[in-house]
């Protein structure tokens, strides 16, 4: 939301006056691309479409996406008032649904950079790639403040403190939205998930945040204050509950606090079928959520039923017309602020921005600044580029999918060569001298004459609740990889790909150097840039690093002592 703009407010009011109830309800409806035909967008005046994680057109090239987008948009523009539709997607670390896009480090790594300008640059590059495929809304930044690393979405937040989250929230919003829609191209940002998604007991995804209001405001609200100050146009409501009440039913927080106290003038979108998690039948659930303050309903497959129950609820005066008008006013205001009425269609001239070299360089810079050096015994690092023989080992030494984590091409992500990018193995080969031998360990016979070994271990991809864990210890397989190399008498540097701090007591004493690389995305050159000393390590932990499972949750200022403090990070 930008500062009050009289011309826009006037246009909003004049449109609102002309709109029928059907047209207003259509604006409040968001359908999944696979559950609606372009003709239905026109028939039902649908205001928004989304791609859920991994939901891609059969031709998923950038021009295939633009084709699909324009197909839906041309239908929206055939409606009486020609109100353009807005298309949302989870571009949370680059345009990650699309093969070939540049994937940036997930937010947990960006938080370690402590560099808001870099976060803005990454968001800018992402906006350019999203816009290059025609889409105009990303469900990002996630500004959760994860307090318990057992949560599968820990990696989606920037870190465990309100201060770091606020710093990065405004940077990301400015990057995505082109600094108030003044730097073309841009997309609408969406701060999520309001509120307390990262504070649930035991880190249970979609669980219950059991803290008093003062703590809720101290930890989980500042990110939204900062995002609103940066002009964020949309906010997504959290699946989670506060003290047992579902956020999607919480009028005090959604309306009294967010809209009135914080003066948020954009619109609130519900999460995926989250309305259906409320009490009662669908009609009751819709009444509760809309009256609580939800403005646009993400009802991927039940968008028709949503419209029909809304008609009944309005005619029965269960939902007052003033609530409908407030929701539609907010949606129209954002669409007008984004100049969507002037430029509703995909801009094909942007297509060269997709997956471009400049973006890969920005991603590489983000990787350099997000990796954290936790141990460097006997100054093993920086490594020598003219070594005679380097051994790489571990399941993720040459695995782009593990490097990217969840929300990468598919919703959950997956191991293997899922998209274009550079693995650690490839980056090492590119970094060293021509006569250096680089081998990847396939079996037990280790050349004891090798100069050193690089073990690349950690988590396999996951997203959302699929990543909830009760045990964060390094796997036995990964412990064996490091131990075997050490037993062969080699200096070992261990690189950990993970969406959160893990319990590393079984290996931290067996490895000479240890680098927390988080989920760095497609450009692993950023890791070898620092490993071989072309750049210095800058990363500082965005989370306190627990020594044992029983220490969790451990956060800055809590009584339990972490293995490594929030803000820790070595350098050369
Ligand atoms: C998911 C996530 C949310 C995402 C939305 C649309 O369930 O909770 O972060 O933006 O659905 O994919």
Coordinates of C-alpha atoms and ligand atoms in Angstrom, one line a residue:
X1 CA 0.0 0.0 0.0
X2 CA 1.4 3.4 -0.9
X3 CA 0.7 6.7 0.7
X4 CA -3.0 7.7 0.1
X5 CA -3.5 8.5 -3.6
X6 CA -6.6 10.6 -4.2
X7 CA -6.9 9.7 -7.8
X8 CA -6.8 6.0 -7.0
X9 CA -9.3 6.3 -4.1
X10 CA -11.6 8.1 -6.5
X11 CA -11.3 5.4 -9.1
X12 CA -11.9 2.7 -6.5
X13 CA -15.1 4.4 -5.3
X14 CA -16.4 5.0 -8.8
X15 CA -15.7 1.3 -9.8
X16 CA -17.3 0.1 -6.6
X17 CA -20.5 2.1 -7.2
X18 CA -20.9 0.5 -10.6
X19 CA -20.2 -3.1 -9.5
X20 CA -22.9 -5.7 -9.1
X21 CA -22.8 -8.1 -6.2
X22 CA -21.7 -10.9 -8.5
X23 CA -18.8 -8.7 -9.8
X24 CA -17.8 -7.9 -6.2
X25 CA -17.9 -11.5 -5.1
X26 CA -15.8 -12.5 -8.1
X27 CA -13.1 -10.1 -7.0
X28 CA -12.9 -11.8 -3.6
X29 CA -12.4 -15.2 -5.2
X30 CA -9.1 -16.9 -6.0
X31 CA -9.2 -20.2 -7.9
X32 CA -6.4 -22.7 -8.8
X33 CA -5.3 -22.6 -12.4
X34 CA -6.1 -26.3 -12.9
X35 CA -9.6 -25.9 -11.5
X36 CA -10.9 -23.2 -13.7
X37 CA -11.3 -22.5 -17.5
X38 CA -10.6 -19.0 -19.0
X39 CA -14.3 -18.8 -20.0
X40 CA -15.3 -19.2 -16.3
X41 CA -13.0 -16.3 -15.3
X42 CA -15.3 -14.1 -17.5
X43 CA -18.6 -15.7 -16.4
X44 CA -17.9 -15.4 -12.7
X45 CA -15.8 -12.2 -12.8
X46 CA -12.9 -14.0 -11.0
X47 CA -10.4 -11.6 -9.6
X48 CA -7.5 -13.9 -9.0
X49 CA -5.9 -17.2 -9.9
X50 CA -3.0 -19.1 -8.3
X51 CA -0.5 -21.8 -9.0
X52 CA -0.2 -24.0 -6.0
X53 CA 3.3 -25.5 -5.4
X54 CA 4.3 -27.3 -8.6
X55 CA 1.1 -26.4 -10.5
X56 CA 2.5 -25.6 -13.9
X57 CA 1.1 -25.3 -17.5
X58 CA 1.9 -28.2 -19.8
X59 CA 4.2 -25.9 -21.7
X60 CA 6.2 -24.7 -18.7
X61 CA 8.6 -22.6 -20.7
X62 CA 8.5 -18.9 -19.9
X63 CA 6.5 -18.2 -23.0
X64 CA 4.2 -21.2 -22.2
X65 CA 3.5 -19.5 -18.8
X66 CA 2.9 -16.1 -20.5
X67 CA 0.5 -17.8 -22.9
X68 CA -1.4 -19.4 -20.1
X69 CA -1.5 -16.1 -18.1
X70 CA -2.7 -14.1 -21.1
X71 CA -5.4 -16.8 -21.7
X72 CA -6.9 -16.1 -18.3
X73 CA -6.3 -12.4 -18.4
X74 CA -8.0 -11.9 -21.8
X75 CA -11.2 -13.5 -20.3
X76 CA -11.0 -11.1 -17.3
X77 CA -10.7 -8.2 -19.7
X78 CA -13.8 -9.3 -21.5
X79 CA -15.9 -8.6 -18.4
X80 CA -18.2 -5.5 -18.3
X81 CA -15.8 -3.4 -16.1
X82 CA -12.6 -5.0 -17.5
X83 CA -11.1 -5.5 -14.0
X84 CA -7.8 -7.3 -14.6
X85 CA -7.1 -10.6 -12.7
X86 CA -4.1 -11.0 -10.5
X87 CA -2.1 -14.3 -10.6
X88 CA -0.3 -15.5 -7.4
X89 CA 2.5 -18.0 -7.1
X90 CA 5.0 -19.0 -4.5
X91 CA 8.2 -17.5 -5.9
X92 CA 9.8 -17.7 -2.5
X93 CA 13.5 -18.2 -3.5
X94 CA 13.4 -17.2 -7.1
X95 CA 10.7 -18.2 -9.6
X96 CA 11.0 -21.7 -8.1
X97 CA 8.0 -23.3 -9.8
X98 CA 9.6 -22.9 -13.2
X99 CA 12.4 -25.1 -14.4
X100 CA 15.5 -23.0 -15.5
X101 CA 14.8 -20.2 -13.1
X102 CA 17.6 -18.9 -10.9
X103 CA 17.0 -20.2 -7.4
X104 CA 18.4 -18.1 -4.5
X105 CA 19.3 -19.3 -1.0
X106 CA 16.1 -19.8 1.1
X107 CA 15.5 -17.1 3.6
X108 CA 17.2 -18.8 6.5
X109 CA 20.5 -18.3 4.6
X110 CA 19.7 -14.8 3.4
X111 CA 19.1 -13.9 7.1
X112 CA 22.7 -14.9 7.8
X113 CA 23.9 -12.3 5.3
X114 CA 22.6 -9.5 7.5
X115 CA 22.5 -7.6 4.1
X116 CA 19.1 -6.0 3.3
X117 CA 20.4 -4.5 0.1
X118 CA 21.3 -7.9 -1.1
X119 CA 17.9 -9.3 -0.1
X120 CA 16.3 -6.5 -2.0
X121 CA 18.5 -7.3 -5.1
X122 CA 17.5 -11.0 -4.9
X123 CA 13.8 -10.0 -4.6
X124 CA 14.2 -7.6 -7.5
X125 CA 15.7 -10.4 -9.7
X126 CA 12.9 -12.8 -8.6
X127 CA 10.3 -10.2 -9.6
X128 CA 11.9 -9.8 -13.0
X129 CA 11.8 -13.6 -13.6
X130 CA 8.2 -13.8 -12.3
X131 CA 7.1 -10.9 -14.5
X132 CA 9.0 -12.4 -17.5
X133 CA 6.5 -15.2 -17.4
X134 CA 3.5 -12.8 -17.2
X135 CA 2.6 -13.4 -13.5
X136 CA 2.2 -10.4 -11.2
X137 CA 2.0 -11.6 -7.6
X138 CA 4.3 -13.7 -5.4
X139 CA 3.3 -15.2 -2.0
X140 CA 6.5 -13.9 -0.5
X141 CA 8.3 -12.8 1.7
X142 CA 7.6 -15.4 4.4
X143 CA 8.3 -13.4 7.5
X144 CA 7.7 -16.1 10.0
X145 CA 10.0 -15.9 13.1
X146 CA 10.7 -19.6 13.7
X147 CA 11.3 -20.3 17.4
X148 CA 11.5 -24.1 17.3
X149 CA 13.7 -25.7 14.6
X150 CA 11.5 -28.9 14.6
X151 CA 9.2 -26.9 12.3
X152 CA 9.4 -28.0 8.7
X153 CA 9.1 -24.3 7.5
X154 CA 12.0 -23.0 9.6
X155 CA 14.0 -22.3 6.4
X156 CA 11.3 -20.0 5.0
X157 CA 11.8 -17.4 7.7
X158 CA 14.8 -15.0 7.8
X159 CA 15.7 -16.0 11.4
X160 CA 14.7 -16.2 15.0
X161 CA 14.5 -12.6 16.0
X162 CA 12.0 -9.8 15.3
X163 CA 14.8 -7.4 14.5
X164 CA 16.3 -9.5 11.7
X165 CA 12.9 -10.3 10.3
X166 CA 11.9 -6.7 10.2
X167 CA 15.1 -5.7 8.5
X168 CA 14.7 -8.2 5.8
X169 CA 10.9 -7.9 5.4
X170 CA 11.0 -4.3 4.2
X171 CA 14.0 -5.1 1.9
X172 CA 12.2 -8.0 0.3
X173 CA 8.9 -6.1 -0.1
X174 CA 10.7 -3.2 -1.8
X175 CA 12.6 -5.6 -4.1
X176 CA 9.4 -7.5 -5.2
X177 CA 7.2 -4.4 -5.5
X178 CA 9.8 -2.3 -7.3
X179 CA 10.0 0.3 -4.5
X180 CA 6.4 1.3 -4.6
X181 CA 5.8 0.1 -8.2
X182 CA 8.2 2.7 -9.5
X183 CA 10.9 0.3 -10.8
X184 CA 9.5 -1.8 -13.6
X185 CA 9.0 -4.8 -13.7
X186 CA 7.6 -5.6 -10.3
X187 CA 5.1 -8.0 -8.7
X188 CA 2.8 -7.6 -5.8
X189 CA 4.4 -9.0 -2.6
X190 CA 2.6 -10.9 0.1
X191 CA 3.9 -11.0 3.7
X192 CA 3.0 -14.3 5.3
X193 CA 1.6 -16.0 7.4
X194 CA -0.2 -13.6 9.8
X195 CA 0.4 -14.2 12.7
X196 CA 2.6 -16.4 14.8
X197 CA 3.1 -19.2 12.3
X198 CA 6.7 -19.6 13.6
X199 CA 5.8 -19.7 17.2
X200 CA 3.7 -22.9 17.5
X201 CA 4.3 -25.2 20.4
X202 CA 6.9 -27.9 19.5
X203 CA 7.2 -26.3 16.0
X204 CA 4.1 -28.1 14.9
X205 CA 3.1 -26.9 11.4
X206 CA -0.3 -25.3 11.4
X207 CA -0.2 -25.7 15.2
X208 CA -1.1 -23.6 18.2
X209 CA 1.0 -20.6 19.3
X210 CA 0.5 -20.5 23.1
X211 CA 2.1 -17.2 24.2
X212 CA 0.6 -14.0 25.7
X213 CA -0.2 -11.0 23.6
X214 CA 2.8 -9.0 24.7
X215 CA 5.1 -11.8 23.4
X216 CA 3.1 -12.2 20.2
X217 CA 3.5 -8.5 19.6
X218 CA 7.2 -8.5 20.6
X219 CA 8.3 -11.4 18.4
X220 CA 5.8 -11.9 15.6
X221 CA 4.3 -8.5 14.8
X222 CA 7.4 -6.2 14.0
X223 CA 7.9 -7.9 10.6
X224 CA 4.4 -6.9 9.6
X225 CA 4.9 -3.3 10.8
X226 CA 8.0 -3.2 8.7
X227 CA 6.3 -4.8 5.7
X228 CA 3.4 -2.4 5.9
X229 CA 5.8 0.5 6.2
X230 CA 7.4 -0.7 3.0
X231 CA 4.0 -0.7 1.3
X232 CA 3.2 -4.4 1.1
X233 CA 0.0 -4.8 -0.8
X234 CA -1.1 -8.2 0.5
X235 CA -0.8 -10.3 3.6
X236 CA -1.6 -14.0 3.9
X237 CA -3.3 -15.3 7.0
X238 CA -1.7 -18.2 8.9
X239 CA -3.1 -21.7 9.2
X240 CA -2.0 -21.7 12.8
X241 CA -3.9 -20.7 15.9
X242 CA -3.2 -18.3 18.7
X243 CA -4.2 -19.7 22.1
X244 CA -6.5 -22.2 20.5
X245 CA -8.3 -19.8 18.1
X246 CA -7.7 -20.2 14.4
X247 CA -6.1 -17.2 12.8
X248 CA -8.6 -17.3 9.9
X249 CA -11.4 -16.6 12.5
X250 CA -9.5 -14.0 14.5
X251 CA -11.3 -10.7 14.0
X252 CA -9.3 -8.9 16.7
X253 CA -6.0 -9.6 15.1
X254 CA -7.0 -9.5 11.4
X255 CA -9.2 -6.4 11.6
X256 CA -8.7 -4.5 14.9
X257 CA -4.9 -4.9 15.0
X258 CA -3.8 -5.3 11.4
X259 CA -6.3 -3.1 9.5
X260 CA -7.2 -0.6 12.1
X261 CA -4.3 -0.3 14.6
X262 CA -1.5 -0.8 12.0
X263 CA -3.5 0.9 9.2
X264 CA -2.9 -1.9 6.7
X265 CA -4.7 -0.7 3.5
X266 CA -3.9 -3.7 1.2
X267 CA -5.9 -6.9 1.2
X268 CA -5.8 -10.1 3.3
X269 CA -5.8 -13.5 1.4
X270 CA -6.6 -16.7 3.1
X271 CA -4.2 -19.7 2.9
X272 CA -4.9 -22.8 0.8
X273 CA -8.3 -24.1 1.9
X274 CA -7.6 -22.8 5.3
X275 CA -11.2 -21.5 5.6
X276 CA -12.3 -25.1 5.5
X277 CA -10.4 -25.8 8.8
X278 CA -12.8 -23.6 10.7
X279 CA -15.8 -24.8 12.7
X280 CA -19.1 -25.6 11.1
X281 CA -20.1 -26.3 7.5
X282 CA -18.6 -24.5 4.5
X283 CA -21.2 -21.7 4.7
X284 CA -20.5 -21.1 8.4
X285 CA -16.7 -21.3 7.8
X286 CA -16.9 -18.7 5.0
X287 CA -19.0 -16.3 7.2
X288 CA -16.5 -16.6 10.0
X289 CA -13.5 -15.9 7.9
X290 CA -14.9 -13.1 5.8
X291 CA -16.4 -11.3 8.9
X292 CA -13.1 -11.8 10.7
X293 CA -11.4 -9.8 7.9
X294 CA -10.3 -12.1 5.1
X295 CA -10.7 -10.1 1.9
X296 CA -9.8 -12.7 -0.8
X297 CA -10.5 -16.4 -0.3
X298 CA -7.9 -18.9 -1.6
X299 CA -10.5 -21.5 -2.4
X300 CA -8.5 -23.4 -5.1
X301 CA -11.1 -26.0 -6.1
X302 CA -14.2 -24.8 -4.3
X303 CA -14.4 -21.3 -5.8
X304 CA -17.9 -21.9 -7.3
X305 CA -19.3 -23.1 -3.9
X306 CA -17.6 -20.1 -2.3
X307 CA -19.4 -17.6 -4.6
X308 CA -22.8 -19.3 -4.1
X309 CA -22.6 -19.4 -0.2
X310 CA -21.4 -15.8 -0.3
X311 CA -24.5 -14.7 -2.2
X312 CA -26.7 -16.4 0.5
X313 CA -24.7 -14.9 3.4
X314 CA -25.1 -11.4 1.9
X315 CA -28.8 -11.8 1.2
X316 CA -29.3 -13.2 4.7
X317 CA -27.3 -10.2 6.1
X318 CA -24.9 -12.6 7.9
X319 CA -22.1 -10.7 6.0
X320 CA -22.9 -7.0 5.8
X321 CA -22.5 -5.2 2.5
X322 CA -20.0 -2.9 4.2
X323 CA -17.6 -5.9 4.7
X324 CA -17.9 -6.9 1.1
X325 CA -17.2 -3.3 0.0
X326 CA -14.2 -3.0 2.3
X327 CA -12.7 -6.2 0.9
X328 CA -13.3 -5.2 -2.8
X329 CA -12.1 -1.7 -2.1
X330 CA -8.8 -3.1 -0.8
X331 CA -8.4 -5.5 -3.8
X332 CA -9.2 -2.7 -6.3
X333 CA -6.8 -0.3 -4.6
X334 CA -3.9 -2.7 -4.9
X335 CA -4.7 -3.5 -8.5
X336 CA -4.8 0.2 -9.3
X337 CA -1.6 0.9 -7.4
X338 CA 0.2 -1.8 -9.5
X339 CA -1.0 0.0 -12.7
X340 CA -2.6 -3.4 -13.6
X341 CA -5.5 -1.7 -15.5
X342 CA -2.9 0.0 -17.7
X343 CA -0.7 -3.1 -18.2
X344 CA -2.8 -6.2 -17.6
X345 CA -1.0 -8.6 -20.0
X346 CA 2.4 -10.4 -20.0
X347 CA 5.2 -8.2 -21.3
X348 CA 7.1 -10.5 -23.7
X349 CA 10.1 -8.1 -23.9
X350 CA 11.0 -9.3 -20.4
X351 CA 11.6 -12.9 -21.4
X352 CA 15.4 -12.5 -21.7
X353 CA 15.5 -11.8 -17.9
X354 CA 14.4 -15.4 -17.1
X355 CA 17.3 -17.4 -15.8
X356 CA 19.8 -14.7 -17.0
X357 CA 23.5 -14.5 -16.1
X358 CA 23.1 -11.3 -14.1
X359 CA 20.6 -13.1 -11.8
X360 CA 22.9 -16.1 -11.4
X361 CA 25.6 -13.7 -10.3
X362 CA 23.3 -12.1 -7.8
X363 CA 22.4 -15.6 -6.5
X364 CA 26.1 -16.5 -6.3
X365 CA 26.7 -13.3 -4.2
X366 CA 23.8 -14.3 -1.9
X367 CA 25.3 -17.7 -1.4
X368 CA 28.7 -16.3 -0.6
X369 CA 27.2 -14.0 2.1
X370 CA 24.8 -16.6 3.5
X371 CA 27.1 -19.5 4.3
X372 CA 28.4 -19.6 7.9
X373 CA 31.9 -20.9 9.0
X374 CA 31.4 -22.7 12.3
X375 CA 34.8 -24.4 12.6
X376 CA 38.2 -24.0 10.9
X377 CA 40.7 -26.1 12.9
X378 CA 44.4 -25.7 11.9
X379 CA 43.2 -23.1 9.4
X380 CA 42.3 -25.8 7.0
X381 CA 40.4 -23.2 5.0
X382 CA 41.0 -21.5 2.6
X383 CA 41.6 -24.6 0.4
X384 CA 44.3 -24.7 -2.2
X385 CA 43.3 -24.4 -5.8
X386 CA 46.4 -26.2 -7.0
X387 CA 45.9 -29.2 -4.8
X388 CA 47.0 -32.5 -6.5
X389 CA 43.9 -34.5 -5.5
X390 CA 40.6 -33.4 -3.9
X391 CA 38.0 -36.0 -2.8
X392 CA 34.3 -35.1 -2.7
X393 CA 32.0 -37.3 -0.7
X394 CA 28.4 -37.4 0.6
X395 CA 24.9 -37.6 -1.0
X396 CA 24.8 -33.9 -1.8
X397 CA 28.2 -33.4 -3.3
X398 CA 26.6 -33.5 -6.8
X399 CA 22.9 -33.1 -6.1
X400 CA 21.1 -29.9 -7.2
X401 CA 17.8 -31.0 -5.8
X402 CA 19.3 -31.4 -2.2
X403 CA 21.0 -28.0 -2.7
X404 CA 17.8 -26.2 -3.5
X405 CA 15.5 -27.8 -0.9
X406 CA 11.7 -27.5 -0.9
X407 CA 9.7 -25.2 -3.2
X408 CA 12.0 -26.0 -6.1
X409 CA 10.3 -27.0 -9.3
X410 CA 7.9 -29.2 -7.4
X411 CA 6.2 -28.2 -4.1
X412 CA 8.3 -30.6 -1.9
X413 CA 11.4 -30.4 -4.1
X414 CA 13.3 -33.6 -4.8
X415 CA 16.9 -35.0 -5.0
X416 CA 18.7 -35.1 -8.3
X417 CA 19.1 -32.9 -11.3
X418 CA 15.7 -31.1 -11.1
X419 CA 16.7 -27.9 -12.9
X420 CA 19.7 -25.9 -14.3
X421 CA 22.4 -24.9 -11.9
X422 CA 25.9 -25.7 -10.5
X423 CA 26.5 -28.4 -7.9
X424 CA 29.4 -28.4 -5.4
X425 CA 31.3 -30.9 -7.6
X426 CA 30.9 -28.8 -10.7
X427 CA 31.9 -25.6 -8.7
X428 CA 35.0 -27.3 -7.3
X429 CA 36.0 -28.5 -10.8
X430 CA 35.5 -24.9 -12.1
X431 CA 37.5 -23.4 -9.3
X432 CA 40.7 -25.5 -9.2
X433 CA 43.8 -25.6 -11.4
X434 CA 43.7 -27.7 -14.6
X435 CA 46.0 -30.4 -13.2
X436 CA 44.1 -30.8 -10.0
X437 CA 42.4 -34.2 -9.8
X438 CA 38.8 -34.0 -8.4
X439 CA 37.1 -37.3 -7.6
X440 CA 33.8 -38.1 -6.0
X441 CA 33.9 -41.0 -3.6
X442 CA 31.7 -43.9 -4.7
X443 CA 33.0 -46.7 -2.5
X444 CA 35.3 -47.3 0.5
X445 CA 38.6 -47.0 -1.1
X446 CA 39.9 -43.6 -0.3
X447 CA 43.2 -42.4 -1.7
X448 CA 45.2 -41.5 1.5
X449 CA 47.5 -39.4 -0.7
X450 CA 44.7 -37.0 -1.5
X451 CA 45.3 -33.4 -0.2
X452 CA 41.9 -33.1 1.5
X453 CA 38.2 -34.1 1.4
X454 CA 35.0 -32.2 1.1
X455 CA 32.0 -33.9 2.7
X456 CA 28.6 -32.6 1.5
X457 CA 25.8 -33.9 3.7
X458 CA 22.5 -32.9 5.3
X459 CA 18.7 -32.9 4.6
X460 CA 16.7 -34.1 1.6
X461 CA 14.1 -31.7 0.3
X462 CA 10.8 -31.1 2.1
X463 CA 8.2 -28.4 2.4
X464 CA 5.7 -27.3 5.1
X465 CA 4.5 -29.9 7.5
X466 CA 6.3 -32.7 5.6
X467 CA 9.4 -31.3 7.1
X468 CA 8.3 -31.4 10.8
X469 CA 10.8 -33.5 12.7
X470 CA 11.2 -34.7 16.3
X471 CA 14.8 -35.7 15.7
X472 CA 17.3 -33.3 14.0
X473 CA 20.5 -35.4 14.5
X474 CA 22.7 -35.9 11.5
X475 CA 21.9 -39.2 9.8
X476 CA 24.1 -42.3 10.4
X477 CA 24.9 -42.3 6.7
X478 CA 26.2 -38.8 6.9
X479 CA 28.2 -39.5 10.1
X480 CA 29.8 -42.5 8.3
X481 CA 30.8 -40.3 5.3
X482 CA 32.7 -37.9 7.6
X483 CA 34.2 -40.6 9.8
X484 CA 35.5 -42.7 6.9
X485 CA 37.3 -39.7 5.5
X486 CA 38.8 -38.8 8.9
X487 CA 39.8 -42.4 9.6
X488 CA 41.7 -42.4 6.2
X489 CA 43.8 -39.5 7.7
X490 CA 42.5 -36.8 5.4
X491 CA 41.8 -33.1 6.4
X492 CA 38.0 -32.9 6.1
X493 CA 35.7 -29.9 5.5
X494 CA 32.1 -30.7 6.0
X495 CA 29.4 -28.7 4.2
X496 CA 25.8 -29.0 5.6
X497 CA 22.8 -28.5 3.4
X498 CA 19.8 -28.1 5.7
X499 CA 16.7 -26.0 6.3
X500 CA 17.7 -25.4 9.9
X501 CA 20.4 -26.0 12.5
X502 CA 20.9 -29.8 13.1
X503 CA 22.4 -31.7 16.0
X504 CA 26.0 -32.2 14.9
X505 CA 27.6 -33.6 18.0
X506 CA 28.4 -36.8 16.2
X507 CA 30.6 -35.1 13.6
X508 CA 31.7 -31.7 14.8
X509 CA 34.8 -33.2 16.5
X510 CA 35.7 -35.4 13.6
X511 CA 35.7 -32.6 10.9
X512 CA 38.5 -30.0 10.7
X513 CA 36.2 -27.4 9.2
X514 CA 32.4 -27.0 9.2
X515 CA 30.3 -24.8 6.9
X516 CA 26.5 -24.3 7.4
X517 CA 25.4 -23.7 3.8
X518 CA 21.6 -23.9 4.5
X519 CA 19.7 -24.4 1.2
X520 CA 21.8 -22.3 -1.2
X521 CA 19.8 -22.8 -4.4
X522 CA 21.3 -23.2 -8.0
X523 CA 24.6 -21.4 -7.7
X524 CA 27.0 -23.5 -5.5
X525 CA 29.9 -21.4 -7.0
X526 CA 29.1 -19.0 -4.1
X527 CA 30.3 -21.7 -1.7
X528 CA 33.6 -22.5 -3.5
X529 CA 34.2 -18.7 -3.8
X530 CA 34.7 -18.7 0.0
X531 CA 36.1 -22.2 0.4
X532 CA 39.0 -21.3 -1.8
X533 CA 39.5 -17.9 -0.4
X534 CA 38.4 -15.7 -3.3
X535 CA 36.0 -14.1 -0.8
X536 CA 35.9 -14.1 2.9
X537 CA 33.1 -15.7 5.0
X538 CA 30.6 -13.1 6.1
X539 CA 27.7 -15.1 7.3
X540 CA 26.4 -14.8 10.9
X541 CA 23.9 -17.4 12.3
X542 CA 20.3 -16.4 11.9
X543 CA 19.4 -19.0 14.5
X544 CA 20.9 -20.1 17.8
X545 CA 22.4 -23.6 17.1
X546 CA 21.3 -26.2 19.6
X547 CA 23.8 -28.7 20.9
X548 CA 21.2 -31.4 21.8
X549 CA 17.6 -32.1 20.9
X550 CA 16.6 -31.5 24.5
X551 CA 17.9 -27.9 24.2
X552 CA 15.2 -27.1 21.6
X553 CA 13.7 -24.5 21.5
X554 CA 16.7 -22.4 22.1
X555 CA 16.7 -18.7 21.0
X556 CA 18.6 -15.5 21.5
X557 CA 18.3 -14.6 25.2
X558 CA 16.8 -17.9 26.3
X559 CA 18.2 -19.7 29.3
X560 CA 19.4 -22.9 27.5
X561 CA 23.0 -22.5 26.1
X562 CA 23.3 -23.2 22.4
X563 CA 26.3 -24.9 20.8
X564 CA 26.8 -21.7 18.7
X565 CA 25.2 -18.4 19.5
X566 CA 22.8 -16.5 17.3
X567 CA 25.1 -14.1 15.3
X568 CA 28.1 -16.5 15.5
X569 CA 30.3 -16.9 12.4
X570 CA 34.0 -17.2 11.8
X571 CA 36.0 -15.6 9.0
X572 CA 39.5 -15.7 7.6
Ligands
LIG1 C1 0.5 -23.3 1.1 C2 1.3 -22.4 2.1 C3 1.5 -21.0 1.6 C4 1.4 -20.9 0.1 C5 0.0 -21.3 -0.3 C6 -0.2 -21.3 -1.8 O1 -0.2 -24.2 1.8 O2 0.9 -22.4 3.4 O3 2.7 -20.5 2.1 O4 1.6 -19.5 -0.3 O5 -0.3 -22.6 0.2 O6 0.7 -22.3 -2.4

